[in-house]
């Protein structure tokens, strides 16, 4: 990221030049919320996978 950038700025690199695009606070927050929602969805999927594995292990152990 850019050393002189402030919160609310997005830095993209075009060749060797950093291009700084101003964004409103609302846009920055919406972007952060979208990232958090994506991360949360991945965590939910991982938990579901673990629950399925645990159920399978319990079923196998129940047969022994």
mmCIF file of C-alpha atoms in Angstrom:
data_model
loop_
_atom_site.group_PDB
_atom_site.id
_atom_site.type_symbol
_atom_site.label_atom_id
_atom_site.label_comp_id
_atom_site.label_asym_id
_atom_site.label_seq_id
_atom_site.Cartn_x
_atom_site.Cartn_y
_atom_site.Cartn_z
ATOM 1 C CA UNK A 1 0.000 0.000 0.000
ATOM 2 C CA UNK A 2 0.966 3.644 -0.258
ATOM 3 C CA UNK A 3 2.911 5.237 2.618
ATOM 4 C CA UNK A 4 1.105 8.574 2.331
ATOM 5 C CA UNK A 5 -2.419 7.209 1.888
ATOM 6 C CA UNK A 6 -5.120 7.894 4.434
ATOM 7 C CA UNK A 7 -8.090 5.833 5.510
ATOM 8 C CA UNK A 8 -10.715 6.024 2.799
ATOM 9 C CA UNK A 9 -8.293 5.770 -0.081
ATOM 10 C CA UNK A 10 -7.825 2.793 -2.352
ATOM 11 C CA UNK A 11 -4.474 2.329 -4.001
ATOM 12 C CA UNK A 12 -4.151 0.495 -7.277
ATOM 13 C CA UNK A 13 -0.925 -0.049 -9.123
ATOM 14 C CA UNK A 14 -0.672 0.708 -12.817
ATOM 15 C CA UNK A 15 2.818 -0.209 -13.963
ATOM 16 C CA UNK A 16 5.195 1.604 -11.638
ATOM 17 C CA UNK A 17 2.696 4.315 -10.701
ATOM 18 C CA UNK A 18 0.399 4.187 -7.660
ATOM 19 C CA UNK A 19 -3.038 5.574 -8.458
ATOM 20 C CA UNK A 20 -4.971 6.782 -5.406
ATOM 21 C CA UNK A 21 -8.740 6.907 -5.730
ATOM 22 C CA UNK A 22 -10.745 8.732 -3.063
ATOM 23 C CA UNK A 23 -13.771 6.909 -1.719
ATOM 24 C CA UNK A 24 -16.430 8.065 0.672
ATOM 25 C CA UNK A 25 -16.476 6.614 4.157
ATOM 26 C CA UNK A 26 -19.718 4.829 3.332
ATOM 27 C CA UNK A 27 -18.148 3.076 0.353
ATOM 28 C CA UNK A 28 -15.175 1.995 2.433
ATOM 29 C CA UNK A 29 -17.449 0.643 5.173
ATOM 30 C CA UNK A 30 -19.642 -1.179 2.658
ATOM 31 C CA UNK A 31 -16.547 -2.782 1.165
ATOM 32 C CA UNK A 32 -15.331 -3.874 4.588
ATOM 33 C CA UNK A 33 -18.766 -5.288 5.444
ATOM 34 C CA UNK A 34 -18.820 -7.241 2.185
ATOM 35 C CA UNK A 35 -15.407 -8.735 2.977
ATOM 36 C CA UNK A 36 -16.561 -9.619 6.501
ATOM 37 C CA UNK A 37 -19.736 -11.218 5.135
ATOM 38 C CA UNK A 38 -17.690 -13.309 2.703
ATOM 39 C CA UNK A 39 -15.356 -14.384 5.513
ATOM 40 C CA UNK A 40 -18.332 -15.198 7.745
ATOM 41 C CA UNK A 41 -19.930 -17.309 5.006
ATOM 42 C CA UNK A 42 -16.662 -19.261 4.612
ATOM 43 C CA UNK A 43 -16.513 -19.842 8.374
ATOM 44 C CA UNK A 44 -20.127 -21.099 8.361
ATOM 45 C CA UNK A 45 -19.302 -23.508 5.528
ATOM 46 C CA UNK A 46 -16.215 -24.742 7.400
ATOM 47 C CA UNK A 47 -18.277 -25.300 10.567
ATOM 48 C CA UNK A 48 -20.857 -27.230 8.557
ATOM 49 C CA UNK A 49 -18.104 -29.420 7.083
ATOM 50 C CA UNK A 50 -16.700 -30.128 10.559
ATOM 51 C CA UNK A 51 -20.184 -30.990 11.867
ATOM 52 C CA UNK A 52 -20.671 -33.458 8.994
ATOM 53 C CA UNK A 53 -17.288 -35.073 9.678
ATOM 54 C CA UNK A 54 -18.058 -35.366 13.387
ATOM 55 C CA UNK A 55 -21.410 -36.973 12.604
ATOM 56 C CA UNK A 56 -19.713 -39.461 10.283
ATOM 57 C CA UNK A 57 -17.121 -40.277 12.960
ATOM 58 C CA UNK A 58 -19.888 -40.745 15.551
ATOM 59 C CA UNK A 59 -21.791 -43.024 13.180
ATOM 60 C CA UNK A 60 -18.686 -45.145 12.556
ATOM 61 C CA UNK A 61 -17.834 -45.343 16.255
ATOM 62 C CA UNK A 62 -21.444 -46.265 17.031
ATOM 63 C CA UNK A 63 -21.111 -49.355 14.840
ATOM 64 C CA UNK A 64 -18.031 -50.629 16.705
#
